[in-house]
Amino acid sequence: MSTWTPDATAPCSTWFLRGVRTAFSLPGLILISSFIGFAALAKDAGVTVTQAAFMTGTVWALPSMVVLVGAIASGAVLPAAMLAVTLSAIRLMPMVIALVPEMRAGKTRQWVLYLLAHFVAVTSWVLAMERLKRVPPDMRTTYYAGLGGTLVMTNIIVVTVVYAVADALPSAVSAALLMLTPMYFLTSLWGSARERAGHVAMVLGLVLGPVFHMVLPQLDLLVAGLIGGTAAYGWHLWRRKARAA
């Protein structure tokens, strides 16, 4: 049965504005707080305000931006920085694969989906996956354009403004703000996990991450994710076979 809202005949502008309003929900506000911390981090690393704003609009995903700023601060060469950002951004591919079918309708043009895929990051993805089921199929791209576009533009403005006053922001406060988003979504993903394997993967990631950071600091997240995710999936298969036996 459909879960659309009763006013399915509302015009495009109404659904776009609803997407804009969703961007300022609690997850969106937490993301904005994290970008305050990023602006201070970028300034400390010697990134200019123009570069920081451009990075926000083009790279967009906050972890990838932190990786890029870290690469700049460490003096890494361009190919190494590109590889690091690419590896960080690969995690978004399954999100795009899951979200695009939810937005696609009979008359949706491919270039619209390609454009909206740029807005996919953890915050916009979680909000969209929760709420698109209440949006008529023909209005889902319009709704997500309002949601994703507002998040990107708002945080470009936030980074630009905060950059100017970042010197007055204590480093401890900047670090705390930067950590708000991963902490929020760790708890959110734990609560929304449909399979126990998701919990196992998160626990393994929390345990293995620090271990591999000491052993393989340049590949810690990648190796911890591969091992933890594979182990959790194997545990899921074993448990399913045990139930069927």
Coordinates of C-alpha atoms in Angstrom, one line a residue:
M1 CA 0.0 0.0 0.0
S2 CA 1.3 3.5 -0.8
T3 CA 2.6 5.7 2.0
W4 CA 2.4 8.9 0.1
T5 CA 1.0 12.0 1.9
P6 CA -2.6 12.9 1.0
D7 CA -1.6 16.0 -0.9
A8 CA 0.0 14.1 -3.7
T9 CA -1.2 16.6 -6.2
A10 CA 0.8 19.5 -4.7
P11 CA 2.9 21.4 -7.2
C12 CA 6.7 20.9 -7.7
S13 CA 7.5 24.1 -5.7
T14 CA 5.7 22.7 -2.6
W15 CA 7.7 19.5 -2.7
F16 CA 11.0 21.4 -3.3
L17 CA 10.3 23.6 -0.3
R18 CA 9.5 20.5 1.8
G19 CA 12.9 19.2 0.8
V20 CA 14.5 22.5 1.9
R21 CA 12.7 22.3 5.2
T22 CA 13.9 18.7 5.8
A23 CA 17.5 19.9 5.3
F24 CA 17.1 21.9 8.6
S25 CA 16.0 19.0 10.6
L26 CA 18.2 17.7 13.5
P27 CA 20.6 15.7 11.2
G28 CA 21.0 18.7 9.0
L29 CA 21.8 21.0 11.9
I30 CA 24.3 18.5 13.2
L31 CA 26.0 18.4 9.8
I32 CA 26.1 22.2 9.8
S33 CA 27.8 22.1 13.2
S34 CA 30.4 19.7 11.8
F35 CA 31.2 22.0 8.9
I36 CA 31.9 24.7 11.5
G37 CA 34.7 22.4 12.8
F38 CA 35.8 21.7 9.2
A39 CA 36.2 25.5 8.5
A40 CA 38.5 25.8 11.4
L41 CA 40.4 22.7 10.4
A42 CA 40.8 24.0 6.8
K43 CA 42.1 27.4 8.0
D44 CA 44.7 25.7 10.3
A45 CA 45.9 23.6 7.4
G46 CA 46.5 26.7 5.3
V47 CA 43.6 26.2 2.9
T48 CA 42.2 29.4 1.6
V49 CA 38.6 30.4 2.1
T50 CA 38.0 30.1 -1.7
Q51 CA 39.5 26.6 -1.7
A52 CA 37.5 25.5 1.4
A53 CA 34.2 26.8 -0.2
F54 CA 35.0 25.1 -3.5
M55 CA 35.9 21.9 -1.7
T56 CA 32.5 21.9 0.1
G57 CA 30.6 22.3 -3.1
T58 CA 32.5 19.8 -5.2
V59 CA 33.9 17.1 -2.8
W60 CA 30.9 17.6 -0.5
A61 CA 31.2 14.4 1.7
L62 CA 32.8 15.6 5.0
P63 CA 35.1 12.6 5.6
S64 CA 36.6 13.0 2.1
M65 CA 37.1 16.7 2.7
V66 CA 38.9 16.0 6.0
V67 CA 41.1 13.4 4.1
L68 CA 41.9 16.0 1.4
V69 CA 42.8 18.7 4.0
G70 CA 45.0 16.1 5.8
A71 CA 46.8 15.3 2.6
I72 CA 47.4 19.0 1.9
A73 CA 48.7 19.6 5.4
S74 CA 51.1 16.6 5.1
G75 CA 52.4 17.8 1.8
A76 CA 51.2 14.8 -0.1
V77 CA 51.6 14.9 -3.9
L78 CA 48.4 15.3 -6.0
P79 CA 48.1 11.6 -7.2
A80 CA 48.3 10.4 -3.6
A81 CA 45.7 12.9 -2.4
M82 CA 43.4 12.0 -5.3
L83 CA 43.7 8.3 -4.4
A84 CA 43.0 8.9 -0.7
V85 CA 39.9 10.9 -1.5
T86 CA 38.7 8.3 -4.0
L87 CA 39.1 5.5 -1.5
S88 CA 37.2 7.5 1.1
A89 CA 34.4 8.3 -1.4
I90 CA 33.9 4.7 -2.6
R91 CA 31.7 4.1 0.5
L92 CA 29.1 6.3 -1.1
M93 CA 28.6 4.1 -4.1
P94 CA 26.2 1.6 -2.4
M95 CA 24.3 4.6 -1.1
V96 CA 23.8 5.9 -4.6
I97 CA 22.8 2.5 -5.9
A98 CA 20.2 2.2 -3.1
L99 CA 18.8 5.7 -3.5
V100 CA 18.6 6.2 -7.3
P101 CA 15.9 3.5 -7.8
E102 CA 13.8 5.2 -5.0
M103 CA 14.0 8.5 -6.9
R104 CA 13.5 7.1 -10.5
A105 CA 10.0 7.5 -12.0
G106 CA 8.7 6.7 -15.4
K107 CA 9.7 10.1 -16.9
T108 CA 12.8 10.8 -14.9
R109 CA 15.7 11.8 -17.1
Q110 CA 19.1 10.2 -16.6
W111 CA 21.0 13.5 -16.3
V112 CA 18.7 14.5 -13.4
L113 CA 19.7 11.4 -11.5
Y114 CA 23.4 11.9 -12.3
L115 CA 23.2 15.5 -11.0
L116 CA 21.3 14.6 -7.8
A117 CA 23.8 11.7 -7.1
H118 CA 26.3 14.4 -6.4
F119 CA 24.3 15.4 -3.3
V120 CA 24.6 11.9 -1.8
A121 CA 26.3 11.8 1.5
V122 CA 25.4 10.2 4.8
T123 CA 23.1 13.0 6.0
S124 CA 21.1 13.4 2.8
W125 CA 21.0 9.7 2.2
V126 CA 19.6 8.8 5.6
L127 CA 17.0 11.6 5.4
A128 CA 16.0 10.7 1.9
M129 CA 15.7 6.9 2.6
E130 CA 13.5 7.7 5.6
R131 CA 11.2 10.2 3.9
L132 CA 11.0 9.5 0.1
K133 CA 8.4 6.8 0.7
R134 CA 6.0 9.5 1.7
V135 CA 6.7 11.5 -1.5
P136 CA 4.9 10.7 -4.8
P137 CA 7.3 9.1 -7.3
D138 CA 7.1 12.0 -9.8
M139 CA 8.1 14.5 -7.1
R140 CA 10.9 12.6 -5.5
T141 CA 13.7 14.2 -7.6
T142 CA 12.2 17.6 -6.9
Y143 CA 12.1 16.9 -3.1
Y144 CA 15.7 15.5 -3.1
A145 CA 16.9 18.5 -5.1
G146 CA 15.5 20.8 -2.4
L147 CA 17.1 18.6 0.4
G148 CA 20.5 18.0 -1.1
G149 CA 20.9 21.4 -2.8
T150 CA 20.0 23.2 0.4
L151 CA 22.5 21.2 2.5
V152 CA 25.3 21.9 0.0
M153 CA 24.6 25.6 -0.4
T154 CA 24.0 26.2 3.3
N155 CA 27.3 24.6 4.3
I156 CA 29.2 26.5 1.6
I157 CA 27.9 29.7 3.3
V158 CA 28.7 28.3 6.8
V159 CA 32.3 27.4 5.8
T160 CA 32.8 30.9 4.2
V161 CA 31.5 32.8 7.3
V162 CA 33.1 30.6 9.9
Y163 CA 36.5 30.8 8.1
A164 CA 36.6 34.5 8.8
V165 CA 36.2 34.0 12.6
A166 CA 37.9 30.7 13.0
D167 CA 40.8 32.2 14.9
A168 CA 38.4 32.9 17.8
L169 CA 37.2 29.3 17.9
P170 CA 39.1 27.1 20.5
S171 CA 40.7 24.0 18.9
A172 CA 38.9 21.7 21.3
V173 CA 35.5 23.1 20.3
S174 CA 36.4 22.7 16.6
A175 CA 37.4 19.1 17.1
A176 CA 34.2 18.4 19.1
L177 CA 32.0 19.9 16.4
L178 CA 33.8 17.9 13.7
M179 CA 33.0 14.7 15.6
L180 CA 29.3 15.4 16.0
T181 CA 28.3 13.9 12.6
P182 CA 30.1 10.6 12.9
M183 CA 28.9 10.1 16.5
Y184 CA 25.3 10.9 15.5
F185 CA 25.2 8.6 12.6
L186 CA 27.0 5.8 14.4
T187 CA 24.1 5.7 16.9
S188 CA 21.5 6.2 14.1
L189 CA 22.9 3.3 12.0
W190 CA 23.0 1.1 15.0
G191 CA 19.4 1.7 15.8
S192 CA 18.2 1.4 12.2
A193 CA 20.2 -1.8 11.3
R194 CA 17.8 -4.5 10.0
E195 CA 20.2 -7.4 10.5
R196 CA 22.3 -8.3 13.5
A197 CA 25.2 -8.6 11.1
G198 CA 25.1 -4.8 10.9
H199 CA 25.8 -4.5 14.6
V200 CA 28.6 -7.1 14.3
A201 CA 30.2 -5.1 11.5
M202 CA 30.1 -1.8 13.5
V203 CA 31.6 -3.4 16.6
L204 CA 34.3 -5.0 14.6
G205 CA 35.0 -1.7 12.9
L206 CA 35.3 0.1 16.2
V207 CA 37.7 -2.6 17.5
L208 CA 39.8 -3.1 14.4
G209 CA 40.0 0.6 13.4
P210 CA 42.4 1.7 16.2
V211 CA 44.4 -1.5 15.8
F212 CA 45.1 -1.0 12.1
H213 CA 45.7 2.7 12.7
M214 CA 48.8 1.7 14.7
V215 CA 49.8 -1.1 12.2
L216 CA 48.8 0.4 8.8
P217 CA 48.0 4.1 9.4
Q218 CA 47.7 4.8 5.7
L219 CA 45.2 2.0 5.0
D220 CA 43.6 1.6 8.4
L221 CA 40.0 2.4 7.5
L222 CA 40.1 0.4 4.3
V223 CA 41.6 -2.7 5.9
A224 CA 39.4 -2.5 9.0
G225 CA 36.3 -2.1 6.8
L226 CA 37.2 -5.1 4.5
I227 CA 38.0 -7.4 7.4
G228 CA 35.2 -6.3 9.6
G229 CA 32.6 -6.3 6.9
T230 CA 33.7 -9.7 5.5
A231 CA 33.7 -11.3 8.9
A232 CA 30.2 -9.9 9.7
Y233 CA 28.9 -11.1 6.4
G234 CA 30.4 -14.6 7.0
W235 CA 28.8 -14.6 10.5
H236 CA 25.5 -13.7 8.9
L237 CA 25.7 -16.6 6.4
W238 CA 26.7 -19.0 9.2
R239 CA 23.8 -17.9 11.3
R240 CA 21.3 -18.3 8.5
K241 CA 22.5 -21.8 7.7
A242 CA 22.3 -22.7 11.4
R243 CA 18.7 -21.5 11.5
A244 CA 17.8 -23.5 8.4
A245 CA 19.4 -26.7 9.8

